[in-house]
């Protein structure tokens, strides 16, 4: 979208306004992917149960989804639950799924108002029927929207995604000689979307934790110590501004502007 649309939601004179005015709208990341981490630590700092950190993280999701849509980002992918997260206590997993359902129910109107297309990526068939129903309703209700694609990665694993793509190639009878990187990427959950230009991780951890392994081949990585429940528009704008200062080379020797390949 535009600076004007972004400024509509920022109080005059707020520090975010100066950040928003610095953004180069001609060189935005086409796709931003975020590893939302640190909910448990946020709760522990306040002597609260971990689930309170997840609950507080919903406000960050709201803020980031709306800011990204107003900025004019083409796709936003949020890592909500990994295939490894089933290792957590069942009470935490249940609470996370319940929060997800509640978020969707409460936010669907706002998602539609912002012309956002909601989509789930991951091994969704392993999720429970009630969660699946809520996700399907969200996807159906927003399928006709033409603005930002908002992917939620749920029961998602990068390696699982690559295995699923390989299985699809075999099932479709694609001859090995016909398979190349371009075709393979169209078998991934993110088919049709650009690869993330910017990968954000909160809470200071320097790892990718099985997220979008194929797609982040040349993503610019930005890590902040801010815990996810404290992450707001300001942090997203800081990440975009940092991204716009990077020299992307793709293995070449000449620095190229952020958007050209
Ligand atoms: C991220 O926060 C949310 C999920 C992985 C679902 P964590 O729950 O991992 O929080 P920390 O890393 O323990 O602080
Ligand atoms: C990554 O966070 C998964 C999500 C954000 C959903 P984790 O907290 O599960 O990752 P690790 O265990 O620190 O690598
Ligand atoms: Mg974590």
PDB file of N, CA, C and O in Angstrom, residues 78-125:
ATOM      1  N   UNK A  78       4.052 -16.326   9.340  1.00  0.00           N
ATOM      2  CA  UNK A  78       4.337 -16.383  10.776  1.00  0.00           C
ATOM      3  C   UNK A  78       4.434 -17.838  11.215  1.00  0.00           C
ATOM      4  O   UNK A  78       3.542 -18.648  10.927  1.00  0.00           O
ATOM      5  N   UNK A  79       5.511 -18.157  11.919  1.00  0.00           N
ATOM      6  CA  UNK A  79       5.753 -19.523  12.403  1.00  0.00           C
ATOM      7  C   UNK A  79       5.028 -19.663  13.745  1.00  0.00           C
ATOM      8  O   UNK A  79       5.442 -19.101  14.750  1.00  0.00           O
ATOM      9  N   UNK A  80       3.933 -20.391  13.746  1.00  0.00           N
ATOM     10  CA  UNK A  80       3.100 -20.478  14.951  1.00  0.00           C
ATOM     11  C   UNK A  80       3.282 -21.790  15.705  1.00  0.00           C
ATOM     12  O   UNK A  80       3.141 -21.831  16.931  1.00  0.00           O
ATOM     13  N   UNK A  81       3.559 -22.875  14.967  1.00  0.00           N
ATOM     14  CA  UNK A  81       3.683 -24.176  15.641  1.00  0.00           C
ATOM     15  C   UNK A  81       4.494 -25.107  14.736  1.00  0.00           C
ATOM     16  O   UNK A  81       4.122 -25.338  13.581  1.00  0.00           O
ATOM     17  N   UNK A  82       5.598 -25.612  15.266  1.00  0.00           N
ATOM     18  CA  UNK A  82       6.466 -26.464  14.446  1.00  0.00           C
ATOM     19  C   UNK A  82       6.108 -27.933  14.641  1.00  0.00           C
ATOM     20  O   UNK A  82       5.447 -28.298  15.619  1.00  0.00           O
ATOM     21  N   UNK A  83       6.577 -28.779  13.720  1.00  0.00           N
ATOM     22  CA  UNK A  83       6.333 -30.219  13.889  1.00  0.00           C
ATOM     23  C   UNK A  83       7.016 -30.725  15.161  1.00  0.00           C
ATOM     24  O   UNK A  83       6.615 -31.739  15.717  1.00  0.00           O
ATOM     25  N   UNK A  84       8.034 -29.993  15.625  1.00  0.00           N
ATOM     26  CA  UNK A  84       8.738 -30.379  16.856  1.00  0.00           C
ATOM     27  C   UNK A  84       8.009 -29.903  18.119  1.00  0.00           C
ATOM     28  O   UNK A  84       8.282 -30.391  19.212  1.00  0.00           O
ATOM     29  N   UNK A  85       7.108 -28.938  17.977  1.00  0.00           N
ATOM     30  CA  UNK A  85       6.454 -28.371  19.167  1.00  0.00           C
ATOM     31  C   UNK A  85       5.485 -29.343  19.861  1.00  0.00           C
ATOM     32  O   UNK A  85       5.051 -29.086  20.985  1.00  0.00           O
ATOM     33  N   UNK A  86       5.191 -30.478  19.222  1.00  0.00           N
ATOM     34  CA  UNK A  86       4.363 -31.498  19.895  1.00  0.00           C
ATOM     35  C   UNK A  86       5.089 -32.084  21.097  1.00  0.00           C
ATOM     36  O   UNK A  86       4.469 -32.735  21.940  1.00  0.00           O
ATOM     37  N   UNK A  87       6.405 -31.845  21.198  1.00  0.00           N
ATOM     38  CA  UNK A  87       7.174 -32.342  22.347  1.00  0.00           C
ATOM     39  C   UNK A  87       6.800 -31.602  23.631  1.00  0.00           C
ATOM     40  O   UNK A  87       7.223 -31.982  24.712  1.00  0.00           O
ATOM     41  N   UNK A  88       6.093 -30.504  23.516  1.00  0.00           N
ATOM     42  CA  UNK A  88       5.737 -29.698  24.699  1.00  0.00           C
ATOM     43  C   UNK A  88       4.611 -30.358  25.489  1.00  0.00           C
ATOM     44  O   UNK A  88       3.893 -31.211  24.969  1.00  0.00           O
ATOM     45  N   UNK A  89       4.431 -29.966  26.755  1.00  0.00           N
ATOM     46  CA  UNK A  89       3.342 -30.547  27.553  1.00  0.00           C
ATOM     47  C   UNK A  89       1.998 -30.392  26.835  1.00  0.00           C
ATOM     48  O   UNK A  89       1.750 -29.365  26.194  1.00  0.00           O
ATOM     49  N   UNK A  90       1.169 -31.404  26.972  1.00  0.00           N
ATOM     50  CA  UNK A  90      -0.097 -31.406  26.247  1.00  0.00           C
ATOM     51  C   UNK A  90      -0.964 -30.195  26.614  1.00  0.00           C
ATOM     52  O   UNK A  90      -1.684 -29.646  25.773  1.00  0.00           O
ATOM     53  N   UNK A  91      -0.841 -29.724  27.847  1.00  0.00           N
ATOM     54  CA  UNK A  91      -1.639 -28.556  28.270  1.00  0.00           C
ATOM     55  C   UNK A  91      -1.224 -27.312  27.466  1.00  0.00           C
ATOM     56  O   UNK A  91      -2.075 -26.510  27.074  1.00  0.00           O
ATOM     57  N   UNK A  92       0.086 -27.186  27.213  1.00  0.00           N
ATOM     58  CA  UNK A  92       0.559 -26.031  26.443  1.00  0.00           C
ATOM     59  C   UNK A  92       0.094 -26.133  24.987  1.00  0.00           C
ATOM     60  O   UNK A  92      -0.364 -25.143  24.392  1.00  0.00           O
ATOM     61  N   UNK A  93       0.191 -27.337  24.418  1.00  0.00           N
ATOM     62  CA  UNK A  93      -0.238 -27.536  23.027  1.00  0.00           C
ATOM     63  C   UNK A  93      -1.733 -27.225  22.892  1.00  0.00           C
ATOM     64  O   UNK A  93      -2.152 -26.494  21.981  1.00  0.00           O
ATOM     65  N   UNK A  94      -2.518 -27.734  23.833  1.00  0.00           N
ATOM     66  CA  UNK A  94      -3.969 -27.502  23.793  1.00  0.00           C
ATOM     67  C   UNK A  94      -4.268 -26.005  23.889  1.00  0.00           C
ATOM     68  O   UNK A  94      -5.124 -25.479  23.154  1.00  0.00           O
ATOM     69  N   UNK A  95      -3.563 -25.333  24.782  1.00  0.00           N
ATOM     70  CA  UNK A  95      -3.793 -23.896  24.953  1.00  0.00           C
ATOM     71  C   UNK A  95      -3.414 -23.137  23.685  1.00  0.00           C
ATOM     72  O   UNK A  95      -4.124 -22.206  23.272  1.00  0.00           O
ATOM     73  N   UNK A  96      -2.325 -23.526  23.053  1.00  0.00           N
ATOM     74  CA  UNK A  96      -1.896 -22.859  21.816  1.00  0.00           C
ATOM     75  C   UNK A  96      -2.945 -23.015  20.719  1.00  0.00           C
ATOM     76  O   UNK A  96      -3.268 -22.046  20.012  1.00  0.00           O
ATOM     77  N   UNK A  97      -3.484 -24.210  20.583  1.00  0.00           N
ATOM     78  CA  UNK A  97      -4.502 -24.454  19.553  1.00  0.00           C
ATOM     79  C   UNK A  97      -5.780 -23.651  19.854  1.00  0.00           C
ATOM     80  O   UNK A  97      -6.402 -23.095  18.942  1.00  0.00           O
ATOM     81  N   UNK A  98      -6.139 -23.586  21.129  1.00  0.00           N
ATOM     82  CA  UNK A  98      -7.341 -22.827  21.511  1.00  0.00           C
ATOM     83  C   UNK A  98      -7.139 -21.337  21.216  1.00  0.00           C
ATOM     84  O   UNK A  98      -8.047 -20.661  20.714  1.00  0.00           O
ATOM     85  N   UNK A  99      -5.934 -20.837  21.482  1.00  0.00           N
ATOM     86  CA  UNK A  99      -5.642 -19.420  21.217  1.00  0.00           C
ATOM     87  C   UNK A  99      -5.700 -19.128  19.720  1.00  0.00           C
ATOM     88  O   UNK A  99      -6.204 -18.087  19.299  1.00  0.00           O
ATOM     89  N   UNK A 100      -5.207 -20.076  18.944  1.00  0.00           N
ATOM     90  CA  UNK A 100      -5.221 -19.905  17.494  1.00  0.00           C
ATOM     91  C   UNK A 100      -6.659 -19.786  16.982  1.00  0.00           C
ATOM     92  O   UNK A 100      -6.993 -18.895  16.187  1.00  0.00           O
ATOM     93  N   UNK A 101      -7.508 -20.668  17.485  1.00  0.00           N
ATOM     94  CA  UNK A 101      -8.916 -20.632  17.059  1.00  0.00           C
ATOM     95  C   UNK A 101      -9.555 -19.299  17.440  1.00  0.00           C
ATOM     96  O   UNK A 101     -10.286 -18.688  16.663  1.00  0.00           O
ATOM     97  N   UNK A 102      -9.258 -18.857  18.667  1.00  0.00           N
ATOM     98  CA  UNK A 102      -9.854 -17.618  19.140  1.00  0.00           C
ATOM     99  C   UNK A 102      -9.368 -16.423  18.314  1.00  0.00           C
ATOM    100  O   UNK A 102     -10.128 -15.542  17.929  1.00  0.00           O
ATOM    101  N   UNK A 103      -8.065 -16.442  18.034  1.00  0.00           N
ATOM    102  CA  UNK A 103      -7.485 -15.359  17.232  1.00  0.00           C
ATOM    103  C   UNK A 103      -8.222 -15.257  15.897  1.00  0.00           C
ATOM    104  O   UNK A 103      -8.635 -14.180  15.473  1.00  0.00           O
ATOM    105  N   UNK A 104      -8.383 -16.410  15.244  1.00  0.00           N
ATOM    106  CA  UNK A 104      -9.010 -16.414  13.920  1.00  0.00           C
ATOM    107  C   UNK A 104     -10.437 -15.903  13.965  1.00  0.00           C
ATOM    108  O   UNK A 104     -10.864 -15.103  13.139  1.00  0.00           O
ATOM    109  N   UNK A 105     -11.166 -16.383  14.959  1.00  0.00           N
ATOM    110  CA  UNK A 105     -12.562 -15.982  15.076  1.00  0.00           C
ATOM    111  C   UNK A 105     -12.671 -14.474  15.288  1.00  0.00           C
ATOM    112  O   UNK A 105     -13.486 -13.801  14.677  1.00  0.00           O
ATOM    113  N   UNK A 106     -11.805 -13.954  16.171  1.00  0.00           N
ATOM    114  CA  UNK A 106     -11.876 -12.529  16.505  1.00  0.00           C
ATOM    115  C   UNK A 106     -11.336 -11.634  15.394  1.00  0.00           C
ATOM    116  O   UNK A 106     -11.769 -10.495  15.243  1.00  0.00           O
ATOM    117  N   UNK A 107     -10.370 -12.138  14.648  1.00  0.00           N
ATOM    118  CA  UNK A 107      -9.669 -11.269  13.695  1.00  0.00           C
ATOM    119  C   UNK A 107     -10.147 -11.363  12.262  1.00  0.00           C
ATOM    120  O   UNK A 107      -9.714 -10.591  11.414  1.00  0.00           O
ATOM    121  N   UNK A 108     -11.007 -12.333  11.990  1.00  0.00           N
ATOM    122  CA  UNK A 108     -11.404 -12.565  10.601  1.00  0.00           C
ATOM    123  C   UNK A 108     -11.960 -11.301   9.927  1.00  0.00           C
ATOM    124  O   UNK A 108     -11.621 -11.009   8.771  1.00  0.00           O
ATOM    125  N   UNK A 109     -12.754 -10.541  10.662  1.00  0.00           N
ATOM    126  CA  UNK A 109     -13.317  -9.314  10.089  1.00  0.00           C
ATOM    127  C   UNK A 109     -12.220  -8.329   9.712  1.00  0.00           C
ATOM    128  O   UNK A 109     -12.225  -7.762   8.614  1.00  0.00           O
ATOM    129  N   UNK A 110     -11.279  -8.154  10.640  1.00  0.00           N
ATOM    130  CA  UNK A 110     -10.188  -7.202  10.389  1.00  0.00           C
ATOM    131  C   UNK A 110      -9.308  -7.688   9.235  1.00  0.00           C
ATOM    132  O   UNK A 110      -8.843  -6.892   8.410  1.00  0.00           O
ATOM    133  N   UNK A 111      -9.097  -8.989   9.162  1.00  0.00           N
ATOM    134  CA  UNK A 111      -8.293  -9.559   8.071  1.00  0.00           C
ATOM    135  C   UNK A 111      -8.986  -9.266   6.735  1.00  0.00           C
ATOM    136  O   UNK A 111      -8.350  -8.826   5.777  1.00  0.00           O
ATOM    137  N   UNK A 112     -10.274  -9.453   6.708  1.00  0.00           N
ATOM    138  CA  UNK A 112     -11.050  -9.160   5.496  1.00  0.00           C
ATOM    139  C   UNK A 112     -11.039  -7.676   5.158  1.00  0.00           C
ATOM    140  O   UNK A 112     -10.872  -7.302   4.003  1.00  0.00           O
ATOM    141  N   UNK A 113     -11.214  -6.856   6.182  1.00  0.00           N
ATOM    142  CA  UNK A 113     -11.212  -5.393   5.954  1.00  0.00           C
ATOM    143  C   UNK A 113      -9.907  -4.936   5.325  1.00  0.00           C
ATOM    144  O   UNK A 113      -9.862  -4.013   4.534  1.00  0.00           O
ATOM    145  N   UNK A 114      -8.819  -5.595   5.714  1.00  0.00           N
ATOM    146  CA  UNK A 114      -7.497  -5.233   5.180  1.00  0.00           C
ATOM    147  C   UNK A 114      -7.183  -5.971   3.874  1.00  0.00           C
ATOM    148  O   UNK A 114      -6.041  -5.938   3.412  1.00  0.00           O
ATOM    149  N   UNK A 115      -8.198  -6.649   3.304  1.00  0.00           N
ATOM    150  CA  UNK A 115      -8.054  -7.326   2.003  1.00  0.00           C
ATOM    151  C   UNK A 115      -6.959  -8.409   2.011  1.00  0.00           C
ATOM    152  O   UNK A 115      -6.268  -8.628   1.022  1.00  0.00           O
ATOM    153  N   UNK A 116      -6.786  -9.048   3.179  1.00  0.00           N
ATOM    154  CA  UNK A 116      -5.722 -10.047   3.361  1.00  0.00           C
ATOM    155  C   UNK A 116      -6.246 -11.445   3.038  1.00  0.00           C
ATOM    156  O   UNK A 116      -7.364 -11.797   3.410  1.00  0.00           O
ATOM    157  N   UNK A 117      -5.414 -12.225   2.348  1.00  0.00           N
ATOM    158  CA  UNK A 117      -5.769 -13.629   2.055  1.00  0.00           C
ATOM    159  C   UNK A 117      -5.058 -14.518   3.064  1.00  0.00           C
ATOM    160  O   UNK A 117      -3.830 -14.537   3.139  1.00  0.00           O
ATOM    161  N   UNK A 118      -5.833 -15.211   3.852  1.00  0.00           N
ATOM    162  CA  UNK A 118      -5.281 -16.054   4.917  1.00  0.00           C
ATOM    163  C   UNK A 118      -5.065 -17.470   4.402  1.00  0.00           C
ATOM    164  O   UNK A 118      -5.909 -18.026   3.696  1.00  0.00           O
ATOM    165  N   UNK A 119      -3.936 -18.051   4.774  1.00  0.00           N
ATOM    166  CA  UNK A 119      -3.611 -19.393   4.292  1.00  0.00           C
ATOM    167  C   UNK A 119      -2.793 -20.134   5.350  1.00  0.00           C
ATOM    168  O   UNK A 119      -1.993 -19.515   6.052  1.00  0.00           O
ATOM    169  N   UNK A 120      -2.997 -21.434   5.455  1.00  0.00           N
ATOM    170  CA  UNK A 120      -2.224 -22.221   6.433  1.00  0.00           C
ATOM    171  C   UNK A 120      -1.206 -23.046   5.680  1.00  0.00           C
ATOM    172  O   UNK A 120      -1.532 -23.640   4.642  1.00  0.00           O
ATOM    173  N   UNK A 121       0.021 -23.112   6.177  1.00  0.00           N
ATOM    174  CA  UNK A 121       1.004 -24.002   5.572  1.00  0.00           C
ATOM    175  C   UNK A 121       1.520 -24.967   6.635  1.00  0.00           C
ATOM    176  O   UNK A 121       1.710 -24.590   7.795  1.00  0.00           O
ATOM    177  N   UNK A 122       1.721 -26.205   6.245  1.00  0.00           N
ATOM    178  CA  UNK A 122       2.185 -27.224   7.185  1.00  0.00           C
ATOM    179  C   UNK A 122       1.437 -28.512   6.961  1.00  0.00           C
ATOM    180  O   UNK A 122       0.637 -28.616   6.020  1.00  0.00           O
ATOM    181  N   UNK A 123       1.698 -29.505   7.816  1.00  0.00           N
ATOM    182  CA  UNK A 123       0.982 -30.780   7.702  1.00  0.00           C
ATOM    183  C   UNK A 123      -0.351 -30.659   8.435  1.00  0.00           C
ATOM    184  O   UNK A 123      -0.530 -31.154   9.549  1.00  0.00           O
ATOM    185  N   UNK A 124      -1.258 -29.950   7.801  1.00  0.00           N
ATOM    186  CA  UNK A 124      -2.519 -29.610   8.452  1.00  0.00           C
ATOM    187  C   UNK A 124      -3.381 -30.843   8.739  1.00  0.00           C
ATOM    188  O   UNK A 124      -4.179 -30.822   9.668  1.00  0.00           O
ATOM    189  N   UNK A 125      -3.213 -31.911   7.936  1.00  0.00           N
ATOM    190  CA  UNK A 125      -4.067 -33.090   8.136  1.00  0.00           C
ATOM    191  C   UNK A 125      -3.855 -33.723   9.512  1.00  0.00           C
ATOM    192  O   UNK A 125      -4.686 -34.495   9.968  1.00  0.00           O
TER     193      UNK A 125
END
